[in-house]
PDB file of C-alpha atoms in Angstrom:
ATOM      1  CA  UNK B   1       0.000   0.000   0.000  1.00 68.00           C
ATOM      2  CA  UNK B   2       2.812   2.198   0.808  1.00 61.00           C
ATOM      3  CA  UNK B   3       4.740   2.196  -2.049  1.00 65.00           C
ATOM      4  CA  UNK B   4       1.581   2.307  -4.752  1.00 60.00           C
ATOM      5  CA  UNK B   5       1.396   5.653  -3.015  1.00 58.00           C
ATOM      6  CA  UNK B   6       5.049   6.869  -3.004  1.00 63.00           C
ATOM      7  CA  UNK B   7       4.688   5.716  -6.960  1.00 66.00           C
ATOM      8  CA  UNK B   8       1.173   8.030  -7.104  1.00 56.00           C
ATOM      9  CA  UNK B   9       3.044  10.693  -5.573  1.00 63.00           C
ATOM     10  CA  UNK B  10       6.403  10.933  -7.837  1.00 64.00           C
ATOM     11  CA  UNK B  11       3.919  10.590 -10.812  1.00 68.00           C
ATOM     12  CA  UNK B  12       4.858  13.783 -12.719  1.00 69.00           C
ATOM     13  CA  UNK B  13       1.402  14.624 -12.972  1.00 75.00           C
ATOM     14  CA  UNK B  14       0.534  14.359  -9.501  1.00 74.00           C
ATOM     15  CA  UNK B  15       3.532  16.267  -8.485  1.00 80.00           C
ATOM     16  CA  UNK B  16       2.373  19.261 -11.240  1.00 78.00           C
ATOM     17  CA  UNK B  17      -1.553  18.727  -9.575  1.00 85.00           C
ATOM     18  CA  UNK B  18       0.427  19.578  -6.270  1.00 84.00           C
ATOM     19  CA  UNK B  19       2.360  22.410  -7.316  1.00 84.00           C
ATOM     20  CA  UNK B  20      -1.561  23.965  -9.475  1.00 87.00           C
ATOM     21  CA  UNK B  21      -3.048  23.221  -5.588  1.00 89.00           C
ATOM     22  CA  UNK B  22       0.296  25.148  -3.998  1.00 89.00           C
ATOM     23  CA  UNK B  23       0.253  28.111  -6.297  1.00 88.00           C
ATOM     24  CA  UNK B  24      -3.513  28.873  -7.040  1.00 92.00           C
ATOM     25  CA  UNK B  25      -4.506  28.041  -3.368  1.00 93.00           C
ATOM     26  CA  UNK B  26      -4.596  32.039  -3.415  1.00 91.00           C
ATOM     27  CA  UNK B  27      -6.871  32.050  -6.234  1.00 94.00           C
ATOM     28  CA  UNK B  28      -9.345  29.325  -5.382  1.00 90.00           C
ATOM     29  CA  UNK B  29     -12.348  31.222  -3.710  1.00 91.00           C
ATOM     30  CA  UNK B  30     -12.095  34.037  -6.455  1.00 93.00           C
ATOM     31  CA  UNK B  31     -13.932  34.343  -9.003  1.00 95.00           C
ATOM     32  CA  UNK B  32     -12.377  33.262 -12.367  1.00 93.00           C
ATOM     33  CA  UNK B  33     -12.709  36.759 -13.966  1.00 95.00           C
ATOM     34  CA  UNK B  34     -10.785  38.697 -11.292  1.00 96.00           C
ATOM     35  CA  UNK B  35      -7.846  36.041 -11.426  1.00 94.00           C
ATOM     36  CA  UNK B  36      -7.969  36.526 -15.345  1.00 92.00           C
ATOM     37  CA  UNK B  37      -8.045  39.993 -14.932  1.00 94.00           C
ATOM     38  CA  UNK B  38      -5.067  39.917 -11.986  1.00 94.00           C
ATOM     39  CA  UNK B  39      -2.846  37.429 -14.765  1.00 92.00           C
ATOM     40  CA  UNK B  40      -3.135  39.968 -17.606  1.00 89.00           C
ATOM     41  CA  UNK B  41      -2.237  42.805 -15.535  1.00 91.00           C
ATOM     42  CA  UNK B  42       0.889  41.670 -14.390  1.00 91.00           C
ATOM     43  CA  UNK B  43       0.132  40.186 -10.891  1.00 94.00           C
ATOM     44  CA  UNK B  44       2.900  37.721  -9.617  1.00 95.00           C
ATOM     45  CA  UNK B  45       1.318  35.138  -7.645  1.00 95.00           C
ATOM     46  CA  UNK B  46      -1.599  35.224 -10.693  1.00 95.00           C
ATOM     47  CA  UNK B  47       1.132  34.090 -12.864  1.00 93.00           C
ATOM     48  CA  UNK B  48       2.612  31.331 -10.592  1.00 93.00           C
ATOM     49  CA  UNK B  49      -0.591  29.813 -10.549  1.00 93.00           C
ATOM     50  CA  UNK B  50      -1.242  29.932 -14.569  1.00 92.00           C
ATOM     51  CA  UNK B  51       2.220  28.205 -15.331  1.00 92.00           C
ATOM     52  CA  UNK B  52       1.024  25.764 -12.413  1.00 91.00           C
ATOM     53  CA  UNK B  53      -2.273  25.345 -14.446  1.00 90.00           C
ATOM     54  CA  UNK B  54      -0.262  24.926 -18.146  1.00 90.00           C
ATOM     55  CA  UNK B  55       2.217  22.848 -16.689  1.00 90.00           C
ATOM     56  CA  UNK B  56      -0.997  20.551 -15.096  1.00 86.00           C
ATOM     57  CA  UNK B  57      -3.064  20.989 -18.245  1.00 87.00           C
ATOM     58  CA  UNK B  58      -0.487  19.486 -20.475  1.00 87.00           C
ATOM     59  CA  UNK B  59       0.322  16.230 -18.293  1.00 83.00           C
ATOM     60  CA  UNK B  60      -3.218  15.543 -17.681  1.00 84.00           C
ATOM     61  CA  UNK B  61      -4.845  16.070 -20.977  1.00 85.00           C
ATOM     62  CA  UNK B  62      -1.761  14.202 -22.988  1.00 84.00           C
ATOM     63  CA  UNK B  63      -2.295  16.874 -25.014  1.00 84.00           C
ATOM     64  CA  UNK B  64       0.994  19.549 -24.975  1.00 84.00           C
ATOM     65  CA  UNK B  65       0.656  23.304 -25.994  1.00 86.00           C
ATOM     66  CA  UNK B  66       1.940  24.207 -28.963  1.00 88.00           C
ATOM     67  CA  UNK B  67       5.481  26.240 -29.229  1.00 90.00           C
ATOM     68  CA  UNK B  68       3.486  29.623 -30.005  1.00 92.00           C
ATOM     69  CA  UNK B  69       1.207  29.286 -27.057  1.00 93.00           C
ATOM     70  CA  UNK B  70       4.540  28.171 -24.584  1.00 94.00           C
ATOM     71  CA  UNK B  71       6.184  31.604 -26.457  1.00 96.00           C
ATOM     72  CA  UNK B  72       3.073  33.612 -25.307  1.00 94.00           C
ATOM     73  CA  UNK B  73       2.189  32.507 -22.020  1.00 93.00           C
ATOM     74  CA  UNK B  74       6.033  31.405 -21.008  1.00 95.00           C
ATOM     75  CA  UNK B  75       6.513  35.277 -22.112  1.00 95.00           C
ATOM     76  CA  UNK B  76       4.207  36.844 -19.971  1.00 94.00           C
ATOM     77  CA  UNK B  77       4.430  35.202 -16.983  1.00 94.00           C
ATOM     78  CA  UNK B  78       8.204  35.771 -17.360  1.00 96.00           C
ATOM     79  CA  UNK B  79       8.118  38.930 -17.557  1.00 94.00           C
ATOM     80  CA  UNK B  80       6.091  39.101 -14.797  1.00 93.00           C
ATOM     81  CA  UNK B  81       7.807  37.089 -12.250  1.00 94.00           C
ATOM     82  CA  UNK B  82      10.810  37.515 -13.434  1.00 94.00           C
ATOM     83  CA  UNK B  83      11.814  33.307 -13.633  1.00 93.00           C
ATOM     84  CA  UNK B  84      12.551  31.823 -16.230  1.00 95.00           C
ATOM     85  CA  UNK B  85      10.040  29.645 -18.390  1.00 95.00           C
ATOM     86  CA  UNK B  86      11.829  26.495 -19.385  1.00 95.00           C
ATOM     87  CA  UNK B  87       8.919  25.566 -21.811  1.00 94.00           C
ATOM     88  CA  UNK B  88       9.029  28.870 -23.253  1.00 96.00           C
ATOM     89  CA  UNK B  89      12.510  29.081 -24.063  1.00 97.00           C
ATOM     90  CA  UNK B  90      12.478  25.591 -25.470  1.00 96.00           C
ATOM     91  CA  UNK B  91       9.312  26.729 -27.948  1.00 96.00           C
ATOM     92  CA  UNK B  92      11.853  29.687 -28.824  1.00 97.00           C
ATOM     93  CA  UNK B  93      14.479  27.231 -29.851  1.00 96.00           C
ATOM     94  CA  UNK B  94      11.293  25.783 -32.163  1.00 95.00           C
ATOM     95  CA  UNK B  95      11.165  29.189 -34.292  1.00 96.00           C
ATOM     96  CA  UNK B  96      12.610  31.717 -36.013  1.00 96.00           C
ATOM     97  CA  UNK B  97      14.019  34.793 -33.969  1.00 96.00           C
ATOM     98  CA  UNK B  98      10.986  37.008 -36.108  1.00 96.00           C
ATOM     99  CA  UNK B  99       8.589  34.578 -35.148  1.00 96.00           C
ATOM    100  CA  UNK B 100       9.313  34.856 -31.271  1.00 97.00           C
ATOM    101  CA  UNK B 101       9.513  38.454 -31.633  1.00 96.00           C
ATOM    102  CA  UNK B 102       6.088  38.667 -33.275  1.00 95.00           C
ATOM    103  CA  UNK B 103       4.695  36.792 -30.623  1.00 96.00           C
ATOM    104  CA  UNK B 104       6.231  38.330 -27.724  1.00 96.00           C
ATOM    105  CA  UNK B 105       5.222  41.586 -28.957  1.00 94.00           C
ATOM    106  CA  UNK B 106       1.582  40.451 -29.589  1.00 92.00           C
ATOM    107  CA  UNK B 107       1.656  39.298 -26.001  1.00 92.00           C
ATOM    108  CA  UNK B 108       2.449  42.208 -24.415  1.00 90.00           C
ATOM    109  CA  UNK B 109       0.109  44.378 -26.660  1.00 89.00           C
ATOM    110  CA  UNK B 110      -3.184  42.307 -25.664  1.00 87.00           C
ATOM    111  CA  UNK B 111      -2.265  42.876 -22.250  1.00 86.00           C
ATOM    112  CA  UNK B 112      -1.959  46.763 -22.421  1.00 84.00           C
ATOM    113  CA  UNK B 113       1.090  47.574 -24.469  1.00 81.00           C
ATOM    114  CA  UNK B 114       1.487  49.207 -27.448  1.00 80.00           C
ATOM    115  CA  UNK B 115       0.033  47.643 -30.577  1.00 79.00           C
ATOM    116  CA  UNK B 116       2.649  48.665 -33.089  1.00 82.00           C
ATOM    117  CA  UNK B 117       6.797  47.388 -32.747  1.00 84.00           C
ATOM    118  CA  UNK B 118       9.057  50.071 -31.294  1.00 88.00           C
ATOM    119  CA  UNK B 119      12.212  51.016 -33.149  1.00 91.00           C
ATOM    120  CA  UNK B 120      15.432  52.017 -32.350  1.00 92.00           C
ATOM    121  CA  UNK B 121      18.054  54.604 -34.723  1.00 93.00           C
ATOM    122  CA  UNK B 122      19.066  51.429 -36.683  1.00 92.00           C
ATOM    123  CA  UNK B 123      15.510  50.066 -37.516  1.00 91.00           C
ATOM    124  CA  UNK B 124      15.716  47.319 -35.215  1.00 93.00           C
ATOM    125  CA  UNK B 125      12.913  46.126 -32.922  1.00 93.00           C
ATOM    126  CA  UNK B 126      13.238  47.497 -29.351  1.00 94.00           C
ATOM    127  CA  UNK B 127      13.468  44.373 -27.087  1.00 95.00           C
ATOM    128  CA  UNK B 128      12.716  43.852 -23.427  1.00 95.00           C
ATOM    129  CA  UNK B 129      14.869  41.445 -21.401  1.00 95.00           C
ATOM    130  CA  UNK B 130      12.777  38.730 -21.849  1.00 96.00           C
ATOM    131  CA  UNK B 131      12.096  38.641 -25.346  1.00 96.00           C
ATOM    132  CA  UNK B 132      15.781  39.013 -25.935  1.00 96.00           C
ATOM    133  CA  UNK B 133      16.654  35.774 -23.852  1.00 96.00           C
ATOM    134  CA  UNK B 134      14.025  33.893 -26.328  1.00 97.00           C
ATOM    135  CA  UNK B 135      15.606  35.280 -29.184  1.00 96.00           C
ATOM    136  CA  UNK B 136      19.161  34.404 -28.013  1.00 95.00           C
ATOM    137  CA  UNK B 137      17.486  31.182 -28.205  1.00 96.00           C
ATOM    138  CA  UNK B 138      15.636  30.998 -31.509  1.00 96.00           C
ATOM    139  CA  UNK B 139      16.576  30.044 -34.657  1.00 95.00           C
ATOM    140  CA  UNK B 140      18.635  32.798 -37.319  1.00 92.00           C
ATOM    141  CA  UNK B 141      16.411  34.412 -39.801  1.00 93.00           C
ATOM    142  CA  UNK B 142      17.926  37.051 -42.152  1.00 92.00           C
ATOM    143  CA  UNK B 143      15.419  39.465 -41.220  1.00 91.00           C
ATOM    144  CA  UNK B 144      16.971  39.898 -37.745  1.00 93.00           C
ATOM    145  CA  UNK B 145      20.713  39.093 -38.427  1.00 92.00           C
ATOM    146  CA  UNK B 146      20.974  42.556 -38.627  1.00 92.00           C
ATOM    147  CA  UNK B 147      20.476  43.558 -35.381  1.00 94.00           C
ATOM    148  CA  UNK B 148      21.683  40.569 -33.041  1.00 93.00           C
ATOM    149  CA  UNK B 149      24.710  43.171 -32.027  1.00 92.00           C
ATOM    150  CA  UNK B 150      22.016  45.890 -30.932  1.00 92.00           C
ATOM    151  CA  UNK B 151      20.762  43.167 -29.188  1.00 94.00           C
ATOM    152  CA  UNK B 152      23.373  41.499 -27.393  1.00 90.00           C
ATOM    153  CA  UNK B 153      22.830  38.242 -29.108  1.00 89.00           C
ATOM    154  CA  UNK B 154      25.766  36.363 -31.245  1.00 81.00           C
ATOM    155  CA  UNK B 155      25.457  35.562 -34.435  1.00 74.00           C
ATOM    156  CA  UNK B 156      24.505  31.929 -35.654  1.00 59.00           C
ATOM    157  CA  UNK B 157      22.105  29.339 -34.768  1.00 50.00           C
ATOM    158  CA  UNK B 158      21.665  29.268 -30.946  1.00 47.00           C
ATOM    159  CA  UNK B 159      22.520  25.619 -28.987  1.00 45.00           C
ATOM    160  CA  UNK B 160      19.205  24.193 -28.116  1.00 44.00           C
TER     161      UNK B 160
END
């Protein structure tokens, strides 16, 4: 009996159950629409508890998110907790360094920022911290080769 529930419990999708029940605990007796509304603004623990809630959904349904939805949501949250998303920087690796940028920047524009790219003197995309770590990551386009030195990344295709 004991050790079909040490198995149960090292299950990785019992372990990611845990961690949902750990992080959304906070969230549990509010209403869905003020949790939504605390994730897209930028609140910390709301976060926590939606990676908690991808990382569940995948295991449970058999049924993994695709590499643009990891880009999007691994972005956000991110940026928000500042922690890396392993899922979202392995989605990166997935697509070109335009492609990640494109859906970063969608990202952050449905949840309040600007809808149109920011530029800087050489025509290059403005990047946050974040998106720049996913497209250190991502595969080399032309478009972008460009301006890897204005941001910080080196040249080539990045390990993955």
């Amino acid at each position: 009996m004991l050790a079909a529930w040490i198995s149960y419990e090292l299950r990785p999708e019992t372990r990611a159950l845990r961690e949902t029940d750990r992080r959304c605990a906070p969230w549990d007796e509010t209403p869905f629409e003020v949790y939504r509304a605390a994730y897209e603004a930028g609140d910390p623990s709301a976060a926590q508890c939606r990676l908690a809630r991808e990382r569940w959904g995948e295991l449970a349904s058999g049924h993994p998110n695709g590499p643009g939805s990891w880009i999007m949501q691994g972005y956000w949250i991110w940026r928000v907790t500042g922690e890396a998303v392993p899922e979202a920087l392995e989605a990166a690796a997935q697509r070109s360094r335009s492609n990640v940028i494109s859906l970063t920047h969608s990202m952050a524009a449905m949840r309040g920022g600007p809808d149109y790219h920011s530029y800087d003197n050489d025509g290059c995309e403005v990047l946050d911290d974040v998106q720049r770590e996913l497209v250190r990551v991502a595969q080399a386009d032309a478009r972008t080769d460009r301006c890897l030195v204005n941001w910080g990344v080196e040249p080539g295709v990045a390990p993955g």
